[in-house]
Short mmCIF file of C-alpha atoms in Angstrom, two decimals:
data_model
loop_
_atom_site.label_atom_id
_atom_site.label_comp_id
_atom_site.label_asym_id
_atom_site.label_seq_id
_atom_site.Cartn_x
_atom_site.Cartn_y
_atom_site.Cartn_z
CA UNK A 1201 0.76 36.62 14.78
CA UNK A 1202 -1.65 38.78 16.14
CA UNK A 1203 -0.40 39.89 20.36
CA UNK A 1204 3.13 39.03 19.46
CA UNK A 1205 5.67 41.13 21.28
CA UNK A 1206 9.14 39.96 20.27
CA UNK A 1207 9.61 43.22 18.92
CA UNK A 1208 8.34 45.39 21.43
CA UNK A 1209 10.58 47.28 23.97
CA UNK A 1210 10.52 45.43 27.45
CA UNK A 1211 9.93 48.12 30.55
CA UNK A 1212 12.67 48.64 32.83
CA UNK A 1213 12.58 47.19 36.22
CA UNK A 1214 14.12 48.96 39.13
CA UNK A 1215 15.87 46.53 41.77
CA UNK A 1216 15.73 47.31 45.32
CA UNK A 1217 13.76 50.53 45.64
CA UNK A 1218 10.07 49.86 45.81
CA UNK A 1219 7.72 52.13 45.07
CA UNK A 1220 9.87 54.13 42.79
CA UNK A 1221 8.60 55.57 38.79
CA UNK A 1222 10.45 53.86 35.87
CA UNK A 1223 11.74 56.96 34.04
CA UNK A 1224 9.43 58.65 32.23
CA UNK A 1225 11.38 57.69 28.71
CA UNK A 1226 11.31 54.32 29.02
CA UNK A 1227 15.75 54.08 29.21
CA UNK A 1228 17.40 52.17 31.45
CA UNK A 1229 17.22 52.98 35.25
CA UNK A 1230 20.26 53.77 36.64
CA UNK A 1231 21.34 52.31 39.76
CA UNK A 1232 24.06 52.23 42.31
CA UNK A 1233 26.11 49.45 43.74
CA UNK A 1234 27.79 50.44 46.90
CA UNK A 1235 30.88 47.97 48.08
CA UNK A 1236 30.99 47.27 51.62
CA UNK A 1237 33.66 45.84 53.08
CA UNK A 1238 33.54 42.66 54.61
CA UNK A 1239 33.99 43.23 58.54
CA UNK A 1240 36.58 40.13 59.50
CA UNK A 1241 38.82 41.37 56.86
CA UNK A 1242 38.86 44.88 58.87
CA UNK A 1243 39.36 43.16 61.81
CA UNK A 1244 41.91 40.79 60.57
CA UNK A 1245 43.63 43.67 60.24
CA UNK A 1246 43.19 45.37 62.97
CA UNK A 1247 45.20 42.47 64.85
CA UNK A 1248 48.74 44.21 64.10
CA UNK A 1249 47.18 47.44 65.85
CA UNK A 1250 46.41 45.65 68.53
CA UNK A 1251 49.47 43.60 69.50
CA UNK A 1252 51.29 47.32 68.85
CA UNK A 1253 49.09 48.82 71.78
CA UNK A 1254 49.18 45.89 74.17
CA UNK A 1255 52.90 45.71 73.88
CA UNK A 1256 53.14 49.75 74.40
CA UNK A 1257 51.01 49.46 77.58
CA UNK A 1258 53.21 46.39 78.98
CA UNK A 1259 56.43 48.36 78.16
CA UNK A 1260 55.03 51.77 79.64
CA UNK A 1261 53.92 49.68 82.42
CA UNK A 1262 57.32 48.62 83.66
CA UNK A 1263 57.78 45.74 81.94
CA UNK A 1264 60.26 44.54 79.03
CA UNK A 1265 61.34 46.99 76.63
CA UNK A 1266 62.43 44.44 74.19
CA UNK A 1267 58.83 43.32 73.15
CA UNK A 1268 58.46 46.86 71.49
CA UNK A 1269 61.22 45.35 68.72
CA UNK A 1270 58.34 42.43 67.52
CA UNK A 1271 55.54 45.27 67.97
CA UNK A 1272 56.69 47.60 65.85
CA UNK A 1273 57.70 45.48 62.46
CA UNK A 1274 54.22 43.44 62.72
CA UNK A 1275 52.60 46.90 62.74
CA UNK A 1276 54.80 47.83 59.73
CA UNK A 1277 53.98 44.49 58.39
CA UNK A 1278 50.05 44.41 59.14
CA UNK A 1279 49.89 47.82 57.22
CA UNK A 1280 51.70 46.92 54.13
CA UNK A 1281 49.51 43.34 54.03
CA UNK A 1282 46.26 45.88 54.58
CA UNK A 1283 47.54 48.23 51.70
CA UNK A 1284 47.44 45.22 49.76
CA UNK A 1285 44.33 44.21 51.28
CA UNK A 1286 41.90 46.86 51.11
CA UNK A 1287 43.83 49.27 48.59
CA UNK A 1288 44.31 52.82 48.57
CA UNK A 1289 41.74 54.12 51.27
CA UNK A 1290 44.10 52.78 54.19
CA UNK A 1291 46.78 55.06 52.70
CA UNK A 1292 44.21 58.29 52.55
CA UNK A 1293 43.05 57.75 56.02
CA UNK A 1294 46.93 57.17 57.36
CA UNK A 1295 47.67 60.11 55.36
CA UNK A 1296 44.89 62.62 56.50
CA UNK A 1297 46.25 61.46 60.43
CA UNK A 1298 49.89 62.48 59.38
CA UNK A 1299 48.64 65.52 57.69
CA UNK A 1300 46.69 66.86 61.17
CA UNK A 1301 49.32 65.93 63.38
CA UNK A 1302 51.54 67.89 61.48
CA UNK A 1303 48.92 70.73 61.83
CA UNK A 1304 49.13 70.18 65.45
CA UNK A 1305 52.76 70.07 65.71
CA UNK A 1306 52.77 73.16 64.64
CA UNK A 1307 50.28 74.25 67.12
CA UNK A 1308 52.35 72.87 69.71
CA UNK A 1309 55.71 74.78 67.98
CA UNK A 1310 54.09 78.11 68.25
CA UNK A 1311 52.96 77.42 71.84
CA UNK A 1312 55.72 75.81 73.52
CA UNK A 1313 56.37 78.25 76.07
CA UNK A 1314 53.04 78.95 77.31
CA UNK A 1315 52.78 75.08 77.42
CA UNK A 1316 56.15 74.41 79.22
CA UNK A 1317 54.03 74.98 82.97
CA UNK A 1318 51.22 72.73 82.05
CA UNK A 1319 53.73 69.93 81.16
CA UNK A 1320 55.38 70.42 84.10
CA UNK A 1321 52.41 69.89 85.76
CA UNK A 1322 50.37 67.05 84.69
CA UNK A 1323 54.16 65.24 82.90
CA UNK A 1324 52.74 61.61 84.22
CA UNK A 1325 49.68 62.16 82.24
CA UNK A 1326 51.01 63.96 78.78
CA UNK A 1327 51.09 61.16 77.27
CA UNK A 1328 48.32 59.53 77.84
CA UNK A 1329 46.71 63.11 76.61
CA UNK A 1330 48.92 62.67 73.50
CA UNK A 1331 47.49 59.01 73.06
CA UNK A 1332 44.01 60.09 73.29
CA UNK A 1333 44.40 63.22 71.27
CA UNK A 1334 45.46 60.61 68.29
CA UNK A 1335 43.20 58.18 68.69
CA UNK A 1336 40.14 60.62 68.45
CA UNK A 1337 40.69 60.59 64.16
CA UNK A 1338 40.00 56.94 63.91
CA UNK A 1339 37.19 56.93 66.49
CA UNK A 1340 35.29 59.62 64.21
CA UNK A 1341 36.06 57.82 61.08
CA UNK A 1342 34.07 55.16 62.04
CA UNK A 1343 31.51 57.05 63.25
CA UNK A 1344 31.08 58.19 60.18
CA UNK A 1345 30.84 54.53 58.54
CA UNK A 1346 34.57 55.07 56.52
CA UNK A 1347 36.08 52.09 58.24
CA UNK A 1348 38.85 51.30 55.67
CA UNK A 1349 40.20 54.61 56.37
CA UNK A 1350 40.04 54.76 60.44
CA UNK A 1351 42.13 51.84 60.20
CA UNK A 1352 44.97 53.87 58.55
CA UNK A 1353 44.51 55.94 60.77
CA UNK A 1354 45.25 53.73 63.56
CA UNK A 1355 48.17 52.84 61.66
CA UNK A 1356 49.51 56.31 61.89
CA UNK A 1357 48.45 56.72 65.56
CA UNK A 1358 51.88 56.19 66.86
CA UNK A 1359 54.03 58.61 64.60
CA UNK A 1360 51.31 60.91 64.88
CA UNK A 1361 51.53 60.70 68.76
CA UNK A 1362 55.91 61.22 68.32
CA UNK A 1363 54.83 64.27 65.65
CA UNK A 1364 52.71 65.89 67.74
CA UNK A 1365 55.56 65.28 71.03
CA UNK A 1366 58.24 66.45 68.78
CA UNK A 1367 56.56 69.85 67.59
CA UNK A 1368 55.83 70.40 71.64
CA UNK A 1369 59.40 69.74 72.33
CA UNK A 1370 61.30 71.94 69.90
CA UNK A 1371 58.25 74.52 71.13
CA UNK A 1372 59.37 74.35 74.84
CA UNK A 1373 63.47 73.90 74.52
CA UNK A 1374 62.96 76.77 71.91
CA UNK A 1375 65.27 75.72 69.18
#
């Protein structure tokens, strides 16, 4: 059986990069498989987040203080179905945003009595500077195309902004 090549060695084929060598020893290409993760999942999840902030901004607004007390267990709730979700990397970014604000708290410890004028002055708008301080993290995670973790992050937007406000205020009263 003359041109018979059962027993030959078949060359390796390497999907989804054209124009690349096989390896020069004929083994098997190596390749890797990057999991994205699917978008309405993220956003799915992002829902909890979202009813959080739109029932902060009617409360802060004037309006009823009670609608915090369905906010803030369907945030608790939304994170531990994400944890479950999307696994560990919503716990490293939530983690990472407790782990700065703490850093900042600090900051904010050491500083309180040079910041004590500059609260008194602009008091209406500390928190919204406190808001956007926190939210900057999960903004930049994104950017950076680590969307699993810029939703903990959100998550741990809130206690980061009452970290942060608590390291200011032991800071300024000076206990």
């Amino acid at each position: 059986m003359q041109g018979s090549r059962a027993d030959s060695k078949p060359a390796p084929v390497v999907v989804g990069n054209v124009g690349v060598k096989p390896p020069e020893d004929r083994g098997v290409a190596t390749t890797t498989v990057i999991e994205s993760t699917s978008d309405s999942r993220i956003l799915l999840c992002y829902m909890p987040v979202m009813v959080y902030w739109i029932s902060f901004m009617i409360m802060f607004t004037g309006g009823d203080e009670e609608i915090m007390c369905l906010a803030i267990p369907a945030a608790i709730i939304g994170f531990i179905i994400s944890l479950a979700i999307l696994g560990l990397e919503v716990l490293k970014g939530f983690m990472f945003h407790i782990g700065i604000s703490v850093v900042f708290s600090g900051v904010g410890l050491v500083l309180g009595e040079s910041l004590e004028d500059f609260i008194d002055d602009v008091f209406e708008g500390f928190l919204l500077l406190i808001v956007m301080f926190c939210a900057i993290l999960p903004i930049y995670l994104h950017y950076r195309q680590k969307h699993v973790q810029a939703l903990g992050a959100a998550y741990a937007t809130p206690i980061c902004m009452f970290i942060i406000m608590f390291g200011i205020l032991i800071g300024v009263l000076g206990w």
